[in-house]
PDB file of C-alpha atoms in Angstrom:
ATOM      1  CA  MET W 601     138.080  68.709  20.709  1.00 50.00           C
ATOM      2  CA  SER W 602     135.599  70.761  18.450  1.00 51.00           C
ATOM      3  CA  GLY W 603     137.933  70.331  15.401  1.00 56.00           C
ATOM      4  CA  LEU W 604     137.948  66.489  15.974  1.00 57.00           C
ATOM      5  CA  PHE W 605     134.200  66.123  15.372  1.00 55.00           C
ATOM      6  CA  THR W 606     134.322  68.536  12.848  1.00 59.00           C
ATOM      7  CA  GLY W 607     136.574  66.236  10.774  1.00 62.00           C
ATOM      8  CA  PHE W 608     134.219  63.244  12.066  1.00 60.00           C
ATOM      9  CA  TYR W 609     131.504  65.184  10.334  1.00 56.00           C
ATOM     10  CA  SER W 610     133.209  65.429   6.901  1.00 63.00           C
ATOM     11  CA  ILE W 611     133.800  61.969   7.040  1.00 64.00           C
ATOM     12  CA  LEU W 612     130.561  61.151   7.929  1.00 57.00           C
ATOM     13  CA  ALA W 613     129.466  63.626   5.092  1.00 57.00           C
ATOM     14  CA  TRP W 614     131.537  62.078   2.423  1.00 59.00           C
ATOM     15  CA  ILE W 615     130.293  58.680   3.180  1.00 59.00           C
ATOM     16  CA  GLY W 616     126.903  59.686   3.285  1.00 55.00           C
ATOM     17  CA  SER W 617     126.901  60.945  -0.103  1.00 56.00           C
ATOM     18  CA  ILE W 618     127.369  57.390  -1.268  1.00 58.00           C
ATOM     19  CA  VAL W 619     125.632  55.379   0.453  1.00 64.00           C
ATOM     20  CA  ASP W 620     122.801  57.979   1.437  1.00 74.00           C
ATOM     21  CA  PRO W 621     119.728  55.992   1.266  1.00 79.00           C
ATOM     22  CA  LEU W 622     117.792  59.547   0.738  1.00 83.00           C
ATOM     23  CA  CYS W 623     119.714  61.552  -1.308  1.00 81.00           C
ATOM     24  CA  GLY W 624     122.332  59.309  -2.825  1.00 75.00           C
ATOM     25  CA  PRO W 625     122.661  57.829  -6.163  1.00 74.00           C
ATOM     26  CA  VAL W 626     119.738  55.578  -5.745  1.00 73.00           C
ATOM     27  CA  GLY W 627     118.120  57.622  -2.933  1.00 76.00           C
ATOM     28  CA  VAL W 628     114.447  57.705  -2.645  1.00 83.00           C
ATOM     29  CA  PHE W 629     113.929  61.757  -2.489  1.00 84.00           C
ATOM     30  CA  ARG W 630     116.510  62.000  -5.816  1.00 78.00           C
ATOM     31  CA  TRP W 631     113.793  59.266  -7.549  1.00 80.00           C
ATOM     32  CA  LEU W 632     110.463  59.785  -5.900  1.00 80.00           C
ATOM     33  CA  ALA W 633     110.487  63.196  -4.619  1.00 81.00           C
ATOM     34  CA  PRO W 634     112.004  65.810  -7.545  1.00 84.00           C
ATOM     35  CA  GLY W 635     110.611  69.234  -8.001  1.00 81.00           C
ATOM     36  CA  THR W 636     108.987  68.844  -4.580  1.00 88.00           C
ATOM     37  CA  LEU W 637     109.857  70.384  -1.366  1.00 87.00           C
ATOM     38  CA  LEU W 638     111.828  67.250  -0.545  1.00 88.00           C
ATOM     39  CA  ALA W 639     114.236  67.630  -3.557  1.00 88.00           C
ATOM     40  CA  CYS W 640     117.577  66.701  -3.268  1.00 84.00           C
ATOM     41  CA  GLY W 641     120.368  69.970  -4.305  1.00 83.00           C
ATOM     42  CA  ASP W 642     118.830  73.403  -4.222  1.00 84.00           C
ATOM     43  CA  ALA W 643     115.621  73.015  -5.219  1.00 82.00           C
ATOM     44  CA  GLY W 644     114.417  71.320  -1.786  1.00 87.00           C
ATOM     45  CA  TRP W 645     115.262  70.101   1.463  1.00 91.00           C
ATOM     46  CA  GLY W 646     116.338  66.614   0.911  1.00 89.00           C
ATOM     47  CA  ASP W 647     119.961  67.198   1.396  1.00 89.00           C
ATOM     48  CA  GLU W 648     119.357  68.291   4.722  1.00 91.00           C
ATOM     49  CA  ILE W 649     117.082  66.098   6.055  1.00 92.00           C
ATOM     50  CA  ALA W 650     118.980  63.472   4.568  1.00 90.00           C
ATOM     51  CA  TYR W 651     122.316  64.348   6.592  1.00 89.00           C
ATOM     52  CA  GLY W 652     120.010  64.650   9.646  1.00 91.00           C
ATOM     53  CA  PHE W 653     119.280  61.259   9.080  1.00 92.00           C
ATOM     54  CA  VAL W 654     122.657  59.743   9.129  1.00 88.00           C
ATOM     55  CA  VAL W 655     123.502  62.263  12.018  1.00 91.00           C
ATOM     56  CA  THR W 656     120.790  60.596  14.154  1.00 93.00           C
ATOM     57  CA  ALA W 657     121.515  57.064  12.790  1.00 92.00           C
ATOM     58  CA  SER W 658     125.159  57.673  14.285  1.00 90.00           C
ATOM     59  CA  LEU W 659     124.459  59.275  17.466  1.00 94.00           C
ATOM     60  CA  ALA W 660     122.317  56.137  17.971  1.00 94.00           C
ATOM     61  CA  ILE W 661     125.167  53.531  17.079  1.00 93.00           C
ATOM     62  CA  ALA W 662     128.080  55.586  18.987  1.00 93.00           C
ATOM     63  CA  THR W 663     126.057  56.021  22.385  1.00 96.00           C
ATOM     64  CA  LEU W 664     125.208  52.322  22.197  1.00 95.00           C
ATOM     65  CA  PRO W 665     128.990  51.267  22.782  1.00 95.00           C
ATOM     66  CA  VAL W 666     129.517  53.629  25.447  1.00 95.00           C
ATOM     67  CA  GLY W 667     126.108  52.600  27.225  1.00 96.00           C
ATOM     68  CA  LEU W 668     126.774  49.151  27.399  1.00 95.00           C
ATOM     69  CA  LEU W 669     130.109  48.874  28.455  1.00 96.00           C
ATOM     70  CA  ILE W 670     129.055  51.522  31.178  1.00 96.00           C
ATOM     71  CA  GLY W 671     126.346  49.336  32.091  1.00 96.00           C
ATOM     72  CA  PHE W 672     128.220  46.384  31.942  1.00 95.00           C
ATOM     73  CA  PHE W 673     130.455  47.803  34.758  1.00 95.00           C
ATOM     74  CA  VAL W 674     127.804  49.496  36.952  1.00 96.00           C
ATOM     75  CA  ALA W 675     125.859  45.792  36.850  1.00 95.00           C
ATOM     76  CA  LEU W 676     129.160  44.356  37.822  1.00 93.00           C
ATOM     77  CA  GLY W 677     129.058  46.716  40.722  1.00 94.00           C
ATOM     78  CA  LYS W 678     125.810  45.906  42.132  1.00 94.00           C
ATOM     79  CA  GLN W 679     127.149  42.487  42.823  1.00 91.00           C
ATOM     80  CA  SER W 680     129.979  43.596  44.152  1.00 89.00           C
ATOM     81  CA  GLU W 681     131.249  42.351  47.411  1.00 89.00           C
ATOM     82  CA  GLU W 682     132.457  45.531  48.637  1.00 92.00           C
ATOM     83  CA  ARG W 683     129.582  47.483  50.195  1.00 93.00           C
ATOM     84  CA  THR W 684     131.061  50.926  48.753  1.00 95.00           C
ATOM     85  CA  VAL W 685     131.364  50.097  45.095  1.00 94.00           C
ATOM     86  CA  ARG W 686     127.440  48.602  45.457  1.00 94.00           C
ATOM     87  CA  LEU W 687     126.406  51.867  47.024  1.00 96.00           C
ATOM     88  CA  ALA W 688     128.262  54.148  43.986  1.00 95.00           C
ATOM     89  CA  SER W 689     126.438  51.708  41.613  1.00 95.00           C
ATOM     90  CA  ASN W 690     123.137  51.990  43.054  1.00 95.00           C
ATOM     91  CA  ILE W 691     123.548  55.873  43.592  1.00 96.00           C
ATOM     92  CA  TYR W 692     124.652  56.199  39.695  1.00 96.00           C
ATOM     93  CA  THR W 693     121.418  54.318  38.443  1.00 96.00           C
ATOM     94  CA  THR W 694     119.047  56.198  41.152  1.00 95.00           C
ATOM     95  CA  ILE W 695     120.440  59.370  39.563  1.00 95.00           C
ATOM     96  CA  PHE W 696     120.208  59.058  35.836  1.00 94.00           C
ATOM     97  CA  ARG W 697     117.691  56.835  35.893  1.00 94.00           C
ATOM     98  CA  GLY W 698     115.483  59.914  38.110  1.00 93.00           C
ATOM     99  CA  LEU W 699     116.803  62.977  36.003  1.00 92.00           C
ATOM    100  CA  PRO W 700     115.032  63.820  32.618  1.00 93.00           C
ATOM    101  CA  GLU W 701     117.359  62.950  29.849  1.00 93.00           C
ATOM    102  CA  LEU W 702     116.818  66.772  28.761  1.00 93.00           C
ATOM    103  CA  LEU W 703     118.111  67.858  32.081  1.00 93.00           C
ATOM    104  CA  THR W 704     121.319  65.295  31.860  1.00 94.00           C
ATOM    105  CA  LEU W 705     121.912  66.258  28.319  1.00 94.00           C
ATOM    106  CA  PHE W 706     121.988  70.335  29.636  1.00 93.00           C
ATOM    107  CA  ILE W 707     124.257  69.690  32.783  1.00 92.00           C
ATOM    108  CA  VAL W 708     126.536  67.571  30.283  1.00 91.00           C
ATOM    109  CA  TYR W 709     126.721  69.891  27.552  1.00 91.00           C
ATOM    110  CA  TYR W 710     126.769  73.285  29.587  1.00 89.00           C
ATOM    111  CA  GLY W 711     128.505  71.888  32.893  1.00 87.00           C
ATOM    112  CA  LEU W 712     130.988  69.852  30.937  1.00 85.00           C
ATOM    113  CA  GLN W 713     132.176  73.547  29.071  1.00 83.00           C
ATOM    114  CA  ILE W 714     133.030  75.014  32.674  1.00 84.00           C
ATOM    115  CA  LEU W 715     134.521  72.170  34.022  1.00 85.00           C
ATOM    116  CA  VAL W 716     136.831  71.766  31.174  1.00 82.00           C
ATOM    117  CA  GLN W 717     136.987  75.827  31.322  1.00 83.00           C
ATOM    118  CA  GLN W 718     138.211  76.083  35.025  1.00 84.00           C
ATOM    119  CA  LEU W 719     140.719  73.058  34.519  1.00 84.00           C
ATOM    120  CA  LEU W 720     142.270  74.513  31.591  1.00 80.00           C
ATOM    121  CA  ALA W 721     142.280  77.783  33.559  1.00 81.00           C
ATOM    122  CA  SER W 722     144.401  76.226  36.287  1.00 82.00           C
ATOM    123  CA  PHE W 723     146.714  75.564  33.666  1.00 82.00           C
ATOM    124  CA  GLY W 724     146.894  78.963  32.368  1.00 79.00           C
ATOM    125  CA  TYR W 725     144.667  78.943  29.531  1.00 78.00           C
ATOM    126  CA  GLU W 726     142.013  81.456  29.424  1.00 76.00           C
ATOM    127  CA  GLY W 727     140.366  81.118  25.596  1.00 73.00           C
ATOM    128  CA  PRO W 728     137.293  79.951  24.944  1.00 75.00           C
ATOM    129  CA  VAL W 729     136.089  76.601  25.379  1.00 74.00           C
ATOM    130  CA  GLU W 730     133.063  74.797  23.107  1.00 78.00           C
ATOM    131  CA  ILE W 731     131.894  70.985  23.763  1.00 82.00           C
ATOM    132  CA  ASN W 732     130.761  69.493  20.427  1.00 86.00           C
ATOM    133  CA  ALA W 733     126.977  68.535  20.978  1.00 89.00           C
ATOM    134  CA  PHE W 734     127.481  65.391  19.187  1.00 91.00           C
ATOM    135  CA  PHE W 735     130.161  64.867  21.804  1.00 90.00           C
ATOM    136  CA  ALA W 736     127.791  65.940  24.438  1.00 91.00           C
ATOM    137  CA  GLY W 737     124.579  64.061  23.282  1.00 93.00           C
ATOM    138  CA  MET W 738     126.788  61.067  23.302  1.00 94.00           C
ATOM    139  CA  ILE W 739     128.035  60.961  27.128  1.00 94.00           C
ATOM    140  CA  ALA W 740     124.828  62.317  28.027  1.00 94.00           C
ATOM    141  CA  LEU W 741     122.293  59.859  26.328  1.00 96.00           C
ATOM    142  CA  GLY W 742     125.300  56.832  27.267  1.00 96.00           C
ATOM    143  CA  VAL W 743     125.085  57.257  30.986  1.00 96.00           C
ATOM    144  CA  VAL W 744     120.996  57.314  31.175  1.00 96.00           C
ATOM    145  CA  PHE W 745     121.233  54.506  28.519  1.00 96.00           C
ATOM    146  CA  SER W 746     123.681  52.836  30.573  1.00 96.00           C
ATOM    147  CA  ALA W 747     122.139  53.144  33.860  1.00 96.00           C
ATOM    148  CA  TYR W 748     118.937  51.259  32.564  1.00 96.00           C
ATOM    149  CA  CYS W 749     121.227  48.772  30.415  1.00 96.00           C
ATOM    150  CA  SER W 750     122.803  47.766  34.017  1.00 96.00           C
ATOM    151  CA  GLU W 751     119.441  47.131  35.456  1.00 95.00           C
ATOM    152  CA  VAL W 752     118.665  44.733  32.403  1.00 95.00           C
ATOM    153  CA  LEU W 753     122.199  42.874  32.834  1.00 95.00           C
ATOM    154  CA  LEU W 754     121.768  42.584  36.687  1.00 94.00           C
ATOM    155  CA  SER W 755     118.538  40.697  35.886  1.00 94.00           C
ATOM    156  CA  ALA W 756     120.347  38.631  33.113  1.00 93.00           C
ATOM    157  CA  PHE W 757     123.202  37.974  35.532  1.00 92.00           C
ATOM    158  CA  LYS W 758     121.220  36.878  38.258  1.00 91.00           C
ATOM    159  CA  ALA W 759     119.313  34.542  35.777  1.00 92.00           C
ATOM    160  CA  ILE W 760     122.435  32.454  34.637  1.00 90.00           C
ATOM    161  CA  PRO W 761     122.986  29.762  37.532  1.00 89.00           C
ATOM    162  CA  HIS W 762     125.857  29.829  40.095  1.00 86.00           C
ATOM    163  CA  GLY W 763     126.663  26.537  38.766  1.00 88.00           C
ATOM    164  CA  GLN W 764     128.120  27.603  35.682  1.00 87.00           C
ATOM    165  CA  TYR W 765     130.596  30.209  37.812  1.00 85.00           C
ATOM    166  CA  GLU W 766     131.521  26.635  39.620  1.00 85.00           C
ATOM    167  CA  ALA W 767     131.579  24.847  36.432  1.00 86.00           C
ATOM    168  CA  GLY W 768     134.444  27.526  34.797  1.00 86.00           C
ATOM    169  CA  ALA W 769     136.095  26.924  38.366  1.00 83.00           C
ATOM    170  CA  ALA W 770     136.508  23.426  38.222  1.00 86.00           C
ATOM    171  CA  LEU W 771     137.640  23.582  34.245  1.00 83.00           C
ATOM    172  CA  GLY W 772     140.877  25.669  35.673  1.00 83.00           C
ATOM    173  CA  LEU W 773     139.419  28.817  34.421  1.00 84.00           C
ATOM    174  CA  HIS W 774     140.530  32.288  36.066  1.00 84.00           C
ATOM    175  CA  ARG W 775     137.331  34.387  36.610  1.00 83.00           C
ATOM    176  CA  GLY W 776     138.033  36.378  33.666  1.00 83.00           C
ATOM    177  CA  ARG W 777     137.932  33.514  31.141  1.00 87.00           C
ATOM    178  CA  THR W 778     134.935  32.123  32.706  1.00 88.00           C
ATOM    179  CA  MET W 779     133.287  35.478  32.543  1.00 87.00           C
ATOM    180  CA  ARG W 780     134.111  35.372  28.757  1.00 87.00           C
ATOM    181  CA  LEU W 781     133.457  31.950  27.613  1.00 87.00           C
ATOM    182  CA  ILE W 782     130.853  30.668  29.962  1.00 88.00           C
ATOM    183  CA  ILE W 783     128.621  33.769  31.099  1.00 90.00           C
ATOM    184  CA  LEU W 784     128.991  36.574  28.258  1.00 91.00           C
ATOM    185  CA  PRO W 785     127.471  34.369  25.936  1.00 90.00           C
ATOM    186  CA  GLN W 786     124.475  33.394  28.108  1.00 92.00           C
ATOM    187  CA  LEU W 787     124.518  36.917  29.456  1.00 91.00           C
ATOM    188  CA  VAL W 788     123.846  38.489  25.938  1.00 90.00           C
ATOM    189  CA  ARG W 789     120.582  36.081  24.993  1.00 91.00           C
ATOM    190  CA  ILE W 790     119.624  36.401  27.957  1.00 93.00           C
ATOM    191  CA  ALA W 791     119.548  40.110  28.104  1.00 93.00           C
ATOM    192  CA  LEU W 792     119.059  40.882  24.236  1.00 91.00           C
ATOM    193  CA  PRO W 793     115.257  41.329  24.641  1.00 90.00           C
ATOM    194  CA  GLY W 794     115.602  43.967  27.343  1.00 93.00           C
ATOM    195  CA  LEU W 795     118.591  46.017  25.498  1.00 94.00           C
ATOM    196  CA  GLY W 796     116.139  45.865  22.088  1.00 93.00           C
ATOM    197  CA  ASN W 797     113.478  47.734  24.076  1.00 94.00           C
ATOM    198  CA  LEU W 798     116.261  50.157  25.107  1.00 95.00           C
ATOM    199  CA  TRP W 799     117.822  50.541  22.206  1.00 95.00           C
ATOM    200  CA  MET W 800     114.304  51.934  20.793  1.00 95.00           C
ATOM    201  CA  ALA W 801     114.351  54.069  23.701  1.00 94.00           C
ATOM    202  CA  LEU W 802     117.810  55.429  22.679  1.00 95.00           C
ATOM    203  CA  LEU W 803     116.596  56.113  18.846  1.00 94.00           C
ATOM    204  CA  LYS W 804     113.853  58.020  20.043  1.00 93.00           C
ATOM    205  CA  ASP W 805     115.588  60.229  22.981  1.00 94.00           C
ATOM    206  CA  THR W 806     118.464  61.397  20.343  1.00 94.00           C
ATOM    207  CA  ALA W 807     115.570  63.711  18.729  1.00 93.00           C
ATOM    208  CA  LEU W 808     116.596  65.355  22.275  1.00 93.00           C
ATOM    209  CA  VAL W 809     120.259  66.535  20.981  1.00 93.00           C
ATOM    210  CA  SER W 810     118.318  69.204  18.906  1.00 91.00           C
ATOM    211  CA  VAL W 811     118.204  71.685  21.229  1.00 91.00           C
ATOM    212  CA  VAL W 812     121.680  71.956  21.514  1.00 89.00           C
ATOM    213  CA  GLY W 813     122.374  72.663  17.699  1.00 87.00           C
ATOM    214  CA  LEU W 814     123.020  69.121  16.509  1.00 89.00           C
ATOM    215  CA  PRO W 815     121.599  69.081  13.032  1.00 90.00           C
ATOM    216  CA  ASP W 816     119.604  65.959  13.621  1.00 92.00           C
ATOM    217  CA  ILE W 817     116.332  64.494  12.093  1.00 93.00           C
ATOM    218  CA  LEU W 818     114.256  66.959  14.079  1.00 93.00           C
ATOM    219  CA  ARG W 819     116.532  69.717  13.964  1.00 94.00           C
ATOM    220  CA  GLN W 820     116.489  69.850  10.434  1.00 93.00           C
ATOM    221  CA  THR W 821     112.914  69.053   9.801  1.00 94.00           C
ATOM    222  CA  GLY W 822     111.791  72.066  12.293  1.00 94.00           C
ATOM    223  CA  ILE W 823     113.991  74.662  10.406  1.00 94.00           C
ATOM    224  CA  ALA W 824     112.606  73.264   6.999  1.00 93.00           C
ATOM    225  CA  ALA W 825     109.063  73.787   8.665  1.00 94.00           C
ATOM    226  CA  ARG W 826     109.709  77.242   9.588  1.00 94.00           C
ATOM    227  CA  VAL W 827     111.253  78.330   6.698  1.00 93.00           C
ATOM    228  CA  THR W 828     108.430  76.914   4.159  1.00 91.00           C
ATOM    229  CA  LYS W 829     105.381  76.645   6.501  1.00 92.00           C
ATOM    230  CA  GLN W 830     104.576  73.412   5.920  1.00 91.00           C
ATOM    231  CA  ALA W 831     104.924  72.091   9.466  1.00 92.00           C
ATOM    232  CA  PHE W 832     102.911  68.855   8.915  1.00 93.00           C
ATOM    233  CA  GLU W 833     104.473  67.756   5.945  1.00 91.00           C
ATOM    234  CA  PHE W 834     108.159  67.982   7.432  1.00 94.00           C
ATOM    235  CA  PHE W 835     107.767  66.918  10.656  1.00 95.00           C
ATOM    236  CA  GLY W 836     105.258  63.785   9.248  1.00 94.00           C
ATOM    237  CA  MET W 837     108.465  63.225   7.368  1.00 93.00           C
ATOM    238  CA  ALA W 838     110.378  63.256  10.765  1.00 94.00           C
ATOM    239  CA  CYS W 839     107.932  60.830  12.045  1.00 95.00           C
ATOM    240  CA  ILE W 840     108.532  58.123   9.001  1.00 94.00           C
ATOM    241  CA  LEU W 841     112.035  58.355   9.259  1.00 94.00           C
ATOM    242  CA  PHE W 842     112.391  57.409  12.722  1.00 95.00           C
ATOM    243  CA  LEU W 843     109.859  54.361  12.248  1.00 95.00           C
ATOM    244  CA  VAL W 844     112.041  53.549   9.310  1.00 93.00           C
ATOM    245  CA  LEU W 845     114.894  53.558  12.109  1.00 93.00           C
ATOM    246  CA  ALA W 846     112.829  51.298  14.409  1.00 94.00           C
ATOM    247  CA  MET W 847     111.518  48.767  11.604  1.00 94.00           C
ATOM    248  CA  VAL W 848     115.389  48.084  10.588  1.00 92.00           C
ATOM    249  CA  SER W 849     116.466  47.737  14.086  1.00 92.00           C
ATOM    250  CA  SER W 850     113.443  45.501  14.757  1.00 91.00           C
ATOM    251  CA  ILE W 851     114.463  43.349  11.980  1.00 91.00           C
ATOM    252  CA  ILE W 852     118.384  43.443  12.976  1.00 89.00           C
ATOM    253  CA  PHE W 853     116.722  42.623  16.591  1.00 86.00           C
ATOM    254  CA  TYR W 854     114.506  39.651  15.224  1.00 83.00           C
ATOM    255  CA  ILE W 855     117.451  38.067  13.183  1.00 82.00           C
ATOM    256  CA  PHE W 856     119.646  37.668  16.042  1.00 73.00           C
TER     257      PHE W 856
END
């Protein structure tokens, strides 16, 4: 697992070096901050912060489909005619909406390692097992996002008139096609504002993965601040980068 994500990081770094908005060929740091602490290359911390920016954006983007998919099925479970399915879905959302995100991250990062270690030990493998921080962050933030997402989707489901389902049945569509062709387009339109708010929260929550060693924006700027003793400048830059991500996201949601 660790080797897989190491390879992912290598591909990510290669792509980032080309399209990097901070230290790429037309990057902001490269053109506006030469000779400063934000300079790219060995002269400054620009490359490290630029890499953290890519990791933060990649983590949020990778977490989004995981949370949406789980949240969609949990929302369906909350409407199930089976009492046990409804109960399990409600327990899921209660747990992951009630636990602090940082605690959930610790449970996934450390607990998953122990679980995998014990599972492999039962097959005779006694070597060390280490869960990649990116993977742990994606799973932890994904389950938290899905718990809130399920409530937004559930409200959207309830806002769709029952007659829409009946219309699909009258047209001879089975439940799957009714969901895909009639319900989902309306669901997305109704749920999009709420999902946009959850996306903004997800962007901020990515900063939590810095505590398990993932080189995101907060960790990279934190290291630079400790080494240079210029905390205000580097944490101020972290604020700017998170705000840039938020503004770009707002523009995208406004377009759609």
